Amino acid sequence: MIADLPPFQPGSVWLVGAGPGDPGLLTVLALHALGQAEYVVHDALVDDRILALANPHAVVEAMGKRGGAVSPRQDAITHRLIALATAGKKVLRLKGGDPFVFGRGAEEALALAEAGIVFRVVPGISAGIGGLAYAGIPATAKHCNSTLAFVTGHDQGGDIPSGFDWDGLARGAEVIVFYMGLRKVDVLVERLRNAGRKADELVAVVSRAATPKQQVLETTLSGLVAALAAQPMEAPALLVIGGVVGLRAKLNWWQP
Ligand code: SAH
């Protein structure tokens, strides 16, 4: 193990990314934090095999937003983190992927900062990078793309973000990765087509990436809605559009 890992101070909160699923994708700091924390407050995306790595004396609490389902309000989560830290506990806030990528980690960190709580951020492997890699899809490849966009498929109300510059996105990003994009997939396809993306562009849907339940659907932009109707994909899932999807034929290295 690495010497000189930072001590987990009582009364502090560590905002930690758990990666997309496979426990092997935890960082050394994340594993260290799991061993030290007295409270592990995790969101809905964290894999059970990762929670099993928590210190056996730790209290493990599920507190996370889940699209569609009943979930605790964001301020209830931040209040809980602040209350535990104020009580002098070592608090690990564990989130799927990277805490600062579409995971409300920034909001939680801001609330901690405002409350004067000492915190640390431990980045994780975001699903849009590591999850795609487990599906044999590189985020960039030399002859495919020099730009890459991460886009959220819905805003806080569950709608496609309004005021969104679809033309700019369609023109500016050769590869687009949508997080939370499955619910309004018909609208996404329509907006991208209207903004000039081609009907035969390659698309993949990667469901439960880097877990034993990983599933990948390969299709085209115009075929996506019908393909999903024929083969529904479970959340969490990513949608990726662009030439890199074609490399999967040769790079599909992982079988769950
Ligand atoms: N902080 C996370 C993202 C949270 S938003 C990260 O960096 O990965 C939740 C969305 O992330 C899901 O709707 C889905 O689009 C994506 N996601 C997270 N984990 C995933 C996984 N294992 N497989 C596929 N998509 C995943």
Tab-separated table of C-alpha atoms and ligand atoms in Angstrom:
chain	number	residue	atom	x	y	z
A	1	MET	CA	0.000	0.000	0.000
A	2	ILE	CA	1.072	3.578	-0.556
A	3	ALA	CA	2.656	5.251	2.453
A	4	ASP	CA	1.483	8.660	3.635
A	5	LEU	CA	-2.173	8.405	2.711
A	6	PRO	CA	-3.997	11.379	4.227
A	7	PRO	CA	-5.613	10.709	7.610
A	8	PHE	CA	-9.406	10.749	7.710
A	9	GLN	CA	-9.993	13.480	10.250
A	10	PRO	CA	-12.954	13.242	12.630
A	11	GLY	CA	-15.554	15.868	11.759
A	12	SER	CA	-14.679	15.876	8.061
A	13	VAL	CA	-16.518	14.689	4.962
A	14	TRP	CA	-14.851	12.968	2.039
A	15	LEU	CA	-16.757	13.168	-1.230
A	16	VAL	CA	-15.611	10.062	-3.007
A	17	GLY	CA	-16.220	8.658	-6.489
A	18	ALA	CA	-16.792	4.905	-6.599
A	19	GLY	CA	-16.348	4.496	-10.356
A	20	PRO	CA	-18.903	2.897	-12.655
A	21	GLY	CA	-19.264	-0.480	-10.921
A	22	ASP	CA	-16.323	-2.863	-10.939
A	23	PRO	CA	-14.727	-2.614	-7.450
A	24	GLY	CA	-11.331	-2.869	-9.138
A	25	LEU	CA	-11.901	0.619	-10.509
A	26	LEU	CA	-11.870	2.233	-7.056
A	27	THR	CA	-8.917	4.514	-6.429
A	28	VAL	CA	-6.419	3.760	-3.674
A	29	LEU	CA	-7.768	6.798	-1.796
A	30	ALA	CA	-11.355	5.571	-2.141
A	31	LEU	CA	-10.427	2.179	-0.709
A	32	HIS	CA	-8.485	3.879	2.100
A	33	ALA	CA	-11.535	6.031	2.876
A	34	LEU	CA	-13.827	2.983	2.965
A	35	GLY	CA	-11.546	1.390	5.530
A	36	GLN	CA	-11.445	4.499	7.740
A	37	ALA	CA	-14.913	6.033	7.582
A	38	GLU	CA	-17.382	5.700	10.460
A	39	TYR	CA	-20.344	6.614	8.247
A	40	VAL	CA	-20.744	5.718	4.584
A	41	VAL	CA	-23.582	7.694	3.006
A	42	HIS	CA	-23.958	6.396	-0.520
A	43	ASP	CA	-26.115	7.159	-3.524
A	44	ALA	CA	-28.242	4.711	-5.492
A	45	LEU	CA	-25.586	3.986	-8.093
A	46	VAL	CA	-22.950	2.479	-5.803
A	47	ASP	CA	-22.424	-1.246	-6.377
A	48	ASP	CA	-23.043	-3.605	-3.413
A	49	ARG	CA	-19.621	-5.188	-3.913
A	50	ILE	CA	-18.094	-1.792	-3.182
A	51	LEU	CA	-20.220	-1.190	-0.077
A	52	ALA	CA	-19.003	-4.576	1.176
A	53	LEU	CA	-15.505	-3.047	1.369
A	54	ALA	CA	-16.566	-0.569	4.070
A	55	ASN	CA	-15.128	-0.989	7.538
A	56	PRO	CA	-17.282	-3.623	9.310
A	57	HIS	CA	-17.919	-1.111	12.122
A	58	ALA	CA	-19.093	1.613	9.745
A	59	VAL	CA	-22.738	2.634	9.519
A	60	VAL	CA	-23.796	2.357	5.882
A	61	GLU	CA	-26.713	4.578	4.851
A	62	ALA	CA	-28.415	4.753	1.461
A	63	MET	CA	-29.199	8.336	0.521
A	64	GLY	CA	-29.365	9.183	-3.097
A	65	LYS	CA	-31.390	10.568	-5.889
A	66	ARG	CA	-32.798	8.152	-8.371
A	67	GLY	CA	-34.563	9.346	-11.506
A	68	GLY	CA	-38.273	8.547	-11.267
A	69	ALA	CA	-38.234	6.804	-7.886
A	70	VAL	CA	-38.939	8.311	-4.487
A	71	SER	CA	-35.657	9.665	-3.230
A	72	PRO	CA	-34.522	11.957	-0.454
A	73	ARG	CA	-34.411	15.656	-1.154
A	74	GLN	CA	-30.985	17.046	-1.838
A	75	ASP	CA	-31.097	19.293	1.215
A	76	ALA	CA	-31.931	16.304	3.436
A	77	ILE	CA	-28.730	14.681	2.191
A	78	THR	CA	-26.571	17.722	2.843
A	79	HIS	CA	-28.155	18.229	6.263
A	80	ARG	CA	-27.326	14.651	7.142
A	81	LEU	CA	-23.693	15.053	6.052
A	82	ILE	CA	-23.338	18.278	8.003
A	83	ALA	CA	-24.988	16.812	11.132
A	84	LEU	CA	-22.702	13.763	11.130
A	85	ALA	CA	-19.572	15.848	10.600
A	86	THR	CA	-20.637	18.328	13.290
A	87	ALA	CA	-21.004	15.361	15.646
A	88	GLY	CA	-17.327	14.606	15.002
A	89	LYS	CA	-17.769	11.585	12.740
A	90	LYS	CA	-15.590	10.560	9.815
A	91	VAL	CA	-18.107	10.798	7.006
A	92	LEU	CA	-17.689	9.240	3.594
A	93	ARG	CA	-20.111	10.476	0.939
A	94	LEU	CA	-19.845	7.832	-1.766
A	95	LYS	CA	-21.147	8.476	-5.260
A	96	GLY	CA	-21.218	6.496	-8.485
A	97	GLY	CA	-18.620	7.450	-11.076
A	98	ASP	CA	-16.979	10.787	-10.333
A	99	PRO	CA	-18.548	12.988	-7.648
A	100	PHE	CA	-18.188	16.136	-9.752
A	101	VAL	CA	-19.728	14.774	-12.956
A	102	PHE	CA	-23.547	15.093	-13.004
A	103	GLY	CA	-23.692	13.731	-9.472
A	104	ARG	CA	-24.633	16.745	-7.340
A	105	GLY	CA	-21.211	16.521	-5.745
A	106	ALA	CA	-20.580	20.193	-6.424
A	107	GLU	CA	-23.802	21.160	-4.625
A	108	GLU	CA	-22.893	18.997	-1.655
A	109	ALA	CA	-19.359	20.384	-1.518
A	110	LEU	CA	-20.747	23.942	-1.652
A	111	ALA	CA	-23.094	23.210	1.245
A	112	LEU	CA	-20.210	21.747	3.265
A	113	ALA	CA	-18.023	24.746	2.478
A	114	GLU	CA	-20.793	27.143	3.532
A	115	ALA	CA	-21.266	25.215	6.776
A	116	GLY	CA	-17.538	25.405	7.466
A	117	ILE	CA	-17.080	21.622	7.355
A	118	VAL	CA	-13.652	20.333	6.337
A	119	PHE	CA	-13.985	18.220	3.205
A	120	ARG	CA	-11.900	16.425	0.641
A	121	VAL	CA	-12.815	15.347	-2.895
A	122	VAL	CA	-11.640	11.988	-4.219
A	123	PRO	CA	-12.278	11.826	-7.963
A	124	GLY	CA	-13.568	8.589	-9.457
A	125	ILE	CA	-13.742	7.100	-12.910
A	126	SER	CA	-16.800	8.551	-14.562
A	127	ALA	CA	-19.172	6.177	-16.360
A	128	GLY	CA	-18.741	8.206	-19.545
A	129	ILE	CA	-15.068	7.209	-19.671
A	130	GLY	CA	-14.681	3.940	-17.772
A	131	GLY	CA	-18.129	2.542	-18.504
A	132	LEU	CA	-17.606	3.050	-22.205
A	133	ALA	CA	-14.185	1.421	-21.978
A	134	TYR	CA	-15.802	-1.704	-20.489
A	135	ALA	CA	-18.071	-1.756	-23.529
A	136	GLY	CA	-15.053	-1.617	-25.846
A	137	ILE	CA	-15.728	1.996	-26.848
A	138	PRO	CA	-12.856	4.464	-26.466
A	139	ALA	CA	-13.908	8.021	-25.645
A	140	THR	CA	-11.498	9.324	-28.270
A	141	ALA	CA	-9.582	7.721	-31.112
A	142	LYS	CA	-7.192	9.348	-33.533
A	143	HIS	CA	-9.140	9.077	-36.750
A	144	CYS	CA	-12.566	9.446	-35.159
A	145	ASN	CA	-12.728	12.489	-32.936
A	146	SER	CA	-10.764	15.308	-31.448
A	147	THR	CA	-13.765	16.594	-29.493
A	148	LEU	CA	-15.950	14.897	-26.910
A	149	ALA	CA	-19.022	16.224	-25.109
A	150	PHE	CA	-20.634	14.979	-21.910
A	151	VAL	CA	-24.262	16.010	-21.794
A	152	THR	CA	-27.003	15.419	-19.264
A	153	GLY	CA	-30.188	14.093	-20.821
A	154	HIS	CA	-32.411	15.809	-18.318
A	155	ASP	CA	-32.533	18.731	-15.949
A	156	GLN	CA	-33.785	18.750	-12.360
A	157	GLY	CA	-37.402	18.438	-13.512
A	158	GLY	CA	-36.636	15.425	-15.719
A	159	ASP	CA	-36.887	17.382	-18.964
A	160	ILE	CA	-34.331	17.830	-21.706
A	161	PRO	CA	-32.399	20.906	-20.542
A	162	SER	CA	-34.150	23.941	-21.990
A	163	GLY	CA	-32.268	26.702	-23.728
A	164	PHE	CA	-29.820	24.107	-24.932
A	165	ASP	CA	-27.740	24.888	-28.042
A	166	TRP	CA	-28.358	21.719	-30.066
A	167	ASP	CA	-26.843	23.157	-33.239
A	168	GLY	CA	-23.666	24.074	-31.384
A	169	LEU	CA	-23.475	20.636	-29.788
A	170	ALA	CA	-24.161	18.754	-33.007
A	171	ARG	CA	-21.550	20.774	-34.890
A	172	GLY	CA	-18.945	21.096	-32.156
A	173	ALA	CA	-18.701	17.614	-30.659
A	174	GLU	CA	-17.879	14.675	-32.896
A	175	VAL	CA	-18.627	12.246	-30.091
A	176	ILE	CA	-21.456	12.968	-27.656
A	177	VAL	CA	-22.025	10.990	-24.467
A	178	PHE	CA	-25.413	11.442	-22.823
A	179	TYR	CA	-25.839	10.688	-19.140
A	180	MET	CA	-29.433	10.085	-18.005
A	181	GLY	CA	-30.509	10.141	-21.626
A	182	LEU	CA	-32.835	7.148	-21.884
A	183	ARG	CA	-36.094	8.644	-20.692
A	184	LYS	CA	-36.441	11.199	-23.459
A	185	VAL	CA	-34.543	9.359	-26.136
A	186	ASP	CA	-37.062	10.155	-28.885
A	187	VAL	CA	-36.619	13.882	-28.236
A	188	LEU	CA	-32.828	13.555	-28.182
A	189	VAL	CA	-32.835	11.822	-31.560
A	190	GLU	CA	-35.147	14.424	-33.074
A	191	ARG	CA	-33.083	17.349	-31.792
A	192	LEU	CA	-29.820	15.835	-33.033
A	193	ARG	CA	-31.290	15.053	-36.452
A	194	ASN	CA	-32.729	18.571	-36.756
A	195	ALA	CA	-29.319	19.935	-35.803
A	196	GLY	CA	-27.723	18.066	-38.674
A	197	ARG	CA	-26.467	14.762	-37.274
A	198	LYS	CA	-26.813	11.991	-39.839
A	199	ALA	CA	-29.406	9.201	-39.718
A	200	ASP	CA	-26.774	6.465	-40.139
A	201	GLU	CA	-24.443	7.689	-37.396
A	202	LEU	CA	-23.419	4.938	-35.022
A	203	VAL	CA	-24.987	4.896	-31.567
A	204	ALA	CA	-24.496	2.615	-28.583
A	205	VAL	CA	-26.495	2.324	-25.390
A	206	VAL	CA	-24.417	0.938	-22.526
A	207	SER	CA	-26.496	-0.278	-19.595
A	208	ARG	CA	-25.051	-1.075	-16.150
A	209	ALA	CA	-21.543	-0.687	-17.479
A	210	ALA	CA	-18.687	-2.435	-15.655
A	211	THR	CA	-21.093	-4.619	-13.658
A	212	PRO	CA	-22.056	-8.283	-14.162
A	213	LYS	CA	-25.292	-7.001	-15.766
A	214	GLN	CA	-23.651	-4.909	-18.443
A	215	GLN	CA	-25.556	-4.829	-21.725
A	216	VAL	CA	-24.710	-2.993	-24.914
A	217	LEU	CA	-27.031	-2.122	-27.772
A	218	GLU	CA	-25.483	-0.968	-31.038
A	219	THR	CA	-27.599	0.814	-33.601
A	220	THR	CA	-27.812	4.028	-35.618
A	221	LEU	CA	-29.291	7.397	-34.756
A	222	SER	CA	-32.380	6.787	-36.890
A	223	GLY	CA	-32.729	3.199	-35.617
A	224	LEU	CA	-32.323	4.000	-31.931
A	225	VAL	CA	-35.942	4.416	-30.834
A	226	ALA	CA	-37.067	1.188	-32.544
A	227	ALA	CA	-34.015	-0.717	-31.278
A	228	LEU	CA	-34.792	0.340	-27.701
A	229	ALA	CA	-38.444	-0.655	-28.123
A	230	ALA	CA	-37.302	-4.107	-29.250
A	231	GLN	CA	-34.614	-4.439	-26.583
A	232	PRO	CA	-35.341	-2.249	-23.540
A	233	MET	CA	-32.211	-1.297	-21.623
A	234	GLU	CA	-32.128	-0.890	-17.875
A	235	ALA	CA	-30.899	2.198	-16.055
A	236	PRO	CA	-28.313	3.394	-15.384
A	237	ALA	CA	-27.360	3.684	-19.003
A	238	LEU	CA	-25.240	5.886	-21.226
A	239	LEU	CA	-25.917	6.845	-24.796
A	240	VAL	CA	-22.926	7.456	-27.038
A	241	ILE	CA	-23.047	8.830	-30.563
A	242	GLY	CA	-20.158	8.972	-33.003
A	243	GLY	CA	-17.511	7.079	-34.915
A	244	VAL	CA	-15.833	5.569	-31.857
A	245	VAL	CA	-18.815	3.209	-31.518
A	246	GLY	CA	-17.597	1.448	-34.679
A	247	LEU	CA	-14.336	0.472	-32.967
A	248	ARG	CA	-16.264	-1.819	-30.627
A	249	ALA	CA	-16.271	-4.519	-33.296
A	250	LYS	CA	-12.527	-4.931	-32.672
A	251	LEU	CA	-12.147	-3.620	-29.114
A	252	ASN	CA	-14.906	-5.456	-27.278
A	253	TRP	CA	-12.515	-6.980	-24.739
A	254	TRP	CA	-14.763	-7.493	-21.714
A	255	GLN	CA	-17.427	-10.138	-21.176
A	256	PRO	CA	-19.455	-9.668	-17.983
B	1	SAH	N1	-21.305	10.801	-11.230
B	1	SAH	C1	-21.676	9.776	-12.187
B	1	SAH	C2	-22.884	10.185	-12.992
B	1	SAH	C3	-24.146	10.355	-12.160
B	1	SAH	S1	-25.535	10.763	-13.142
B	1	SAH	C4	-20.468	9.479	-13.064
B	1	SAH	O1	-19.499	10.240	-13.082
B	1	SAH	O2	-20.501	8.467	-13.760
B	1	SAH	C5	-26.278	9.192	-13.377
B	1	SAH	C6	-26.067	8.708	-14.808
B	1	SAH	O3	-24.735	8.222	-14.965
B	1	SAH	C7	-26.931	7.543	-15.198
B	1	SAH	O4	-28.219	7.940	-15.597
B	1	SAH	C8	-26.147	6.965	-16.355
B	1	SAH	O5	-26.334	7.729	-17.519
B	1	SAH	C9	-24.717	7.185	-15.894
B	1	SAH	N2	-24.140	5.987	-15.238
B	1	SAH	C10	-23.623	5.916	-14.009
B	1	SAH	N3	-23.142	4.682	-13.757
B	1	SAH	C11	-23.364	3.954	-14.876
B	1	SAH	C12	-23.084	2.603	-15.265
B	1	SAH	N4	-22.479	1.733	-14.445
B	1	SAH	N5	-23.456	2.208	-16.505
B	1	SAH	C13	-24.042	3.065	-17.365
B	1	SAH	N6	-24.332	4.345	-17.051
B	1	SAH	C14	-23.987	4.794	-15.833
